[in-house]
Short mmCIF file of N, CA and C and ligand atoms in Angstrom, two decimals:
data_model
loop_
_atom_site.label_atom_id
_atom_site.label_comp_id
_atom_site.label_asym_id
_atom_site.label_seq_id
_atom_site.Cartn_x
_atom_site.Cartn_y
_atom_site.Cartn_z
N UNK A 1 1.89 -26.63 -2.34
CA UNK A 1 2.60 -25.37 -2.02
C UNK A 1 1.70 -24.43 -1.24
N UNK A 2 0.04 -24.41 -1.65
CA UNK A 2 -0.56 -23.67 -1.60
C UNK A 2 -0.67 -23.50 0.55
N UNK A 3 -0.88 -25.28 0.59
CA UNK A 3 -0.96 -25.58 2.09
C UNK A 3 -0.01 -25.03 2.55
N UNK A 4 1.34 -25.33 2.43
CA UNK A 4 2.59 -24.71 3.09
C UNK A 4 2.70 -23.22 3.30
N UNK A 5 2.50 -22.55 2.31
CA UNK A 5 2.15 -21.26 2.46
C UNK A 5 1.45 -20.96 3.69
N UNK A 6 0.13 -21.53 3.56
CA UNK A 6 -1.04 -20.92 4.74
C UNK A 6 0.10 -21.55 6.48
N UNK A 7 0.22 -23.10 6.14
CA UNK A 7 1.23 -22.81 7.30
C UNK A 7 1.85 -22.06 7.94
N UNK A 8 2.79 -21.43 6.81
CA UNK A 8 3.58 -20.64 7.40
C UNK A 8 3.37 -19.36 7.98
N UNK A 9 2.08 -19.37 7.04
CA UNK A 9 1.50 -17.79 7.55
C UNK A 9 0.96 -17.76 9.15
N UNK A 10 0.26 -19.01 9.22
CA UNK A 10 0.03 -19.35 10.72
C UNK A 10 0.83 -18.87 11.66
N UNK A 11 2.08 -19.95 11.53
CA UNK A 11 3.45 -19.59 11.91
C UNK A 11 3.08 -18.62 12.09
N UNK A 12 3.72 -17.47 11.10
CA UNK A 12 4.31 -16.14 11.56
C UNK A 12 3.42 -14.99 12.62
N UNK A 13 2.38 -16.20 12.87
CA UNK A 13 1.57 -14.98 13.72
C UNK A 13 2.82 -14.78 14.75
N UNK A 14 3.14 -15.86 15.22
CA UNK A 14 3.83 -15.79 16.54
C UNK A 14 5.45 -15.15 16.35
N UNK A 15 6.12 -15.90 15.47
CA UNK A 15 7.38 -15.83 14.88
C UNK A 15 7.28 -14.33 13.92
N UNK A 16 7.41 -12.92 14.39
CA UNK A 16 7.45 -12.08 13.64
C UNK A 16 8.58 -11.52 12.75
N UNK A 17 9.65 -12.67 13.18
CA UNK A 17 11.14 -12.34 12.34
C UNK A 17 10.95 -12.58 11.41
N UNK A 18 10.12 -13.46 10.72
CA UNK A 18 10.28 -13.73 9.00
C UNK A 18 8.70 -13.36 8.84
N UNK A 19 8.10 -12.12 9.02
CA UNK A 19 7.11 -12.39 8.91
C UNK A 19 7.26 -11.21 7.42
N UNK A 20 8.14 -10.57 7.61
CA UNK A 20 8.15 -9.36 6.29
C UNK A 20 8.33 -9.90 4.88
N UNK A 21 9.13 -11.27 4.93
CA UNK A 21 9.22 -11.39 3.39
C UNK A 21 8.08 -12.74 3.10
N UNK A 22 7.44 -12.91 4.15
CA UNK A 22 6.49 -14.07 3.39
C UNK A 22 5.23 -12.98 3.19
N UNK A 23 4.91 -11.89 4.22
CA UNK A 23 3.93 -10.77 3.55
C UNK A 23 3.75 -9.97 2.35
N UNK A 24 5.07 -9.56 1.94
CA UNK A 24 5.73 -9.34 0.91
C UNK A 24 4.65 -10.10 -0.16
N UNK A 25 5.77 -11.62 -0.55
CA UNK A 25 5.07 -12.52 -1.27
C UNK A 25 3.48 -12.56 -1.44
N UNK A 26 2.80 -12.00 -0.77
CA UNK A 26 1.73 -13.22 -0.08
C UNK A 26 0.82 -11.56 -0.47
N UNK A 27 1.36 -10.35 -0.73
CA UNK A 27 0.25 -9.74 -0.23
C UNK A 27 -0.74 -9.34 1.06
N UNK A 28 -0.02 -9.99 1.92
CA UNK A 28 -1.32 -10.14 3.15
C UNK A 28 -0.91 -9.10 4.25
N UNK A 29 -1.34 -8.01 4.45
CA UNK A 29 -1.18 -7.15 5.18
C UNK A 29 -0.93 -7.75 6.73
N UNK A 30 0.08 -6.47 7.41
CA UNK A 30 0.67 -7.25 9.43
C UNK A 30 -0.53 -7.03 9.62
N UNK A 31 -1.74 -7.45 9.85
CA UNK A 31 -2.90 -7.41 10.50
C UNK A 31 -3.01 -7.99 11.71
N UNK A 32 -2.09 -7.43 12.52
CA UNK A 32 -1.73 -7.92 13.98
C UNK A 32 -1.96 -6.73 14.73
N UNK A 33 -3.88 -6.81 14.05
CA UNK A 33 -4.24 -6.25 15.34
C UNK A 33 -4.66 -6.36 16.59
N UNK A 34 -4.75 -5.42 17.26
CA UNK A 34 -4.76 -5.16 18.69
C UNK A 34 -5.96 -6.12 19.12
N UNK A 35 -6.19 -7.12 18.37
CA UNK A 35 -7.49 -7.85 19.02
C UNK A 35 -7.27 -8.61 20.71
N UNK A 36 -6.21 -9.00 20.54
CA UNK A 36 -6.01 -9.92 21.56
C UNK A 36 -5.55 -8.60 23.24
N UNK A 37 -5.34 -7.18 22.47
CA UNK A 37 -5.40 -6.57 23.81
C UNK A 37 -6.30 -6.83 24.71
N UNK A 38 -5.96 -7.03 25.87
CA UNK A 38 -7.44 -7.11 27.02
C UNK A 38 -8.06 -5.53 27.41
N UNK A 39 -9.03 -5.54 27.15
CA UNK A 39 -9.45 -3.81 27.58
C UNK A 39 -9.55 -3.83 29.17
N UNK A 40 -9.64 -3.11 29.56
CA UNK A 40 -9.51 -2.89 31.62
C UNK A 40 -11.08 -2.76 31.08
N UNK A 41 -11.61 -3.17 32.04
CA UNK A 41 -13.06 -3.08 32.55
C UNK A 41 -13.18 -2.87 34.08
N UNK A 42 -14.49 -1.94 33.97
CA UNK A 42 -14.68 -1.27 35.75
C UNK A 42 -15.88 -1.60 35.89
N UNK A 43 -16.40 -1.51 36.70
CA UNK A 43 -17.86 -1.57 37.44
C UNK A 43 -18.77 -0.22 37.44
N UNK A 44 -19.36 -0.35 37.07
CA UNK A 44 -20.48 0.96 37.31
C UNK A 44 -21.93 0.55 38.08
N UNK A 45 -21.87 1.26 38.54
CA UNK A 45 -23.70 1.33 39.37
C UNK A 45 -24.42 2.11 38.66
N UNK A 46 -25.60 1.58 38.54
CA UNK A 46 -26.67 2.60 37.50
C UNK A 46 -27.44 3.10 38.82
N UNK A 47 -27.49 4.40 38.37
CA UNK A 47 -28.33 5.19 39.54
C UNK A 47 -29.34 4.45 39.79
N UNK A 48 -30.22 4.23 39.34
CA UNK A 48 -31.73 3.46 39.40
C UNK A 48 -31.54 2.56 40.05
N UNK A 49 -30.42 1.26 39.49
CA UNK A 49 -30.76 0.09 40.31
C UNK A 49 -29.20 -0.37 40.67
N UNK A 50 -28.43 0.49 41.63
CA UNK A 50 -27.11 0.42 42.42
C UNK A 50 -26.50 -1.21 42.70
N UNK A 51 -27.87 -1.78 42.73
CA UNK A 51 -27.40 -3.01 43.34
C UNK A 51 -27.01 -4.04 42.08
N UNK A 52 -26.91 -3.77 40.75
CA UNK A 52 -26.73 -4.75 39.88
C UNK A 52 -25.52 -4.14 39.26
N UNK A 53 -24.16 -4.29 39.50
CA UNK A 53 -23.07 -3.81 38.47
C UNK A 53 -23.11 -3.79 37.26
N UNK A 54 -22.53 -3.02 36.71
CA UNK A 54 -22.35 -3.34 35.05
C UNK A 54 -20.84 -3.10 34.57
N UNK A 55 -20.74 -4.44 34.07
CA UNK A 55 -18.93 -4.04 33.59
C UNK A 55 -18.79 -3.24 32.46
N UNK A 56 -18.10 -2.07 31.90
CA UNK A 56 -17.57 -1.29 31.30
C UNK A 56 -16.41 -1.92 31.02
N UNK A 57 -16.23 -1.07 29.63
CA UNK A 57 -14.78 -0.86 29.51
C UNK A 57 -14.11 0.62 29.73
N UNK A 58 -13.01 0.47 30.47
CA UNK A 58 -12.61 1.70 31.62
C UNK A 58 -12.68 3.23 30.73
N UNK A 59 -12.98 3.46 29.84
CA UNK A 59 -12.53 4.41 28.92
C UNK A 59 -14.01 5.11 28.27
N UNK A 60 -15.08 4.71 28.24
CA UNK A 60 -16.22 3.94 27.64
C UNK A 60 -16.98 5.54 28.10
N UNK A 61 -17.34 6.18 26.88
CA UNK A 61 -17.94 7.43 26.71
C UNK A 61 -19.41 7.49 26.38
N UNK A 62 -19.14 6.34 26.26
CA UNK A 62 -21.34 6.67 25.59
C UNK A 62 -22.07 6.12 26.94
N UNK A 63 -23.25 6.72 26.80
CA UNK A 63 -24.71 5.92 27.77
C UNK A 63 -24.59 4.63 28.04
N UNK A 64 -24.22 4.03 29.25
CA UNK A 64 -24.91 3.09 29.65
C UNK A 64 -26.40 2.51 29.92
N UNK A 65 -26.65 1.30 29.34
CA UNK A 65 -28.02 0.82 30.08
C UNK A 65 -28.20 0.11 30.82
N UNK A 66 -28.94 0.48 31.77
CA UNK A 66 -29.14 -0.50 33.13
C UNK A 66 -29.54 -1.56 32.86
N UNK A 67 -29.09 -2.52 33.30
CA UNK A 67 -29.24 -4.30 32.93
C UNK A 67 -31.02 -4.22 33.48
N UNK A 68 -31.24 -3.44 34.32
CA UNK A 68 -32.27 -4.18 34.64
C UNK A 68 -33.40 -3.41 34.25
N UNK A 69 -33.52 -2.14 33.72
CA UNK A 69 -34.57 -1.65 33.39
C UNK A 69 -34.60 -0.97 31.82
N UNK A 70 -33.00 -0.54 31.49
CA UNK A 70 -33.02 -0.47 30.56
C UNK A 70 -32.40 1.23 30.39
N UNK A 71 -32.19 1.73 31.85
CA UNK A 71 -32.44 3.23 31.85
C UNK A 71 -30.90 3.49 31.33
N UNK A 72 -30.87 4.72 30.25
CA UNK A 72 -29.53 5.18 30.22
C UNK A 72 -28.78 6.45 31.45
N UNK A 73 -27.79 5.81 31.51
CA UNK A 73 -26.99 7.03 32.60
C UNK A 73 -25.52 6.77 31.65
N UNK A 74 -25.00 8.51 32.60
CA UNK A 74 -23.47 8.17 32.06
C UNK A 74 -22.73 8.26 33.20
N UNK A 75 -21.43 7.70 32.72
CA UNK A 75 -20.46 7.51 33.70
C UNK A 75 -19.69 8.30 34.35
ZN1 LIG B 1 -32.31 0.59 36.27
#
C-alpha cells in the first residue's frame, strides 16, 4: 500500500486534480514550489574587469563579486 501511495504522490506532481484528497490523507503539504521557475538572468560588467561578464539574476540586490579579482560592485 505503502508503495502505491508514494506513486501516486509522484503522480500528482503533475496531475493536480486529485491532488487535494490524497494530501489530505497523506498529510503532505502542496509543496509545489516555485522551484522549477526559471529566474531571468542578465549580464553585468564589473567595473574593474568589463571584459569578463557575470550572470545575475535580473532582480539581484546585493554586491556582486568580480569573477576575477574578487572586487565587490553593485548593480
Ligand atoms: Zn575585478
Amino acid at each position: 500500500m505503502r508503495e502505491l501511495v508514494d506513486g501516486l504522490r509522484k503522480g500528482l506532481r503533475t496531475s493536480r486534480n486529485s491532488i487535494g484528497k490524497f494530501s489530505v490523507d497523506h498529510n503532505a503539504p502542496e509543496t509545489l514550489a516555485p522551484l522549477t521557475e526559471p529566474a531571468d538572468m542578465i549580464i553585468v560588467l564589473s567595473p574593474c574587469h568589463p571584459w569578463e561578464p557575470i550572470k545575475v539574476i535580473e532582480d539581484w540586490n546585493e554586491p556582486i563579486h568580480c569573477l576575477i579579482c574578487g572586487d565587490k560592485f553593485l548593480v
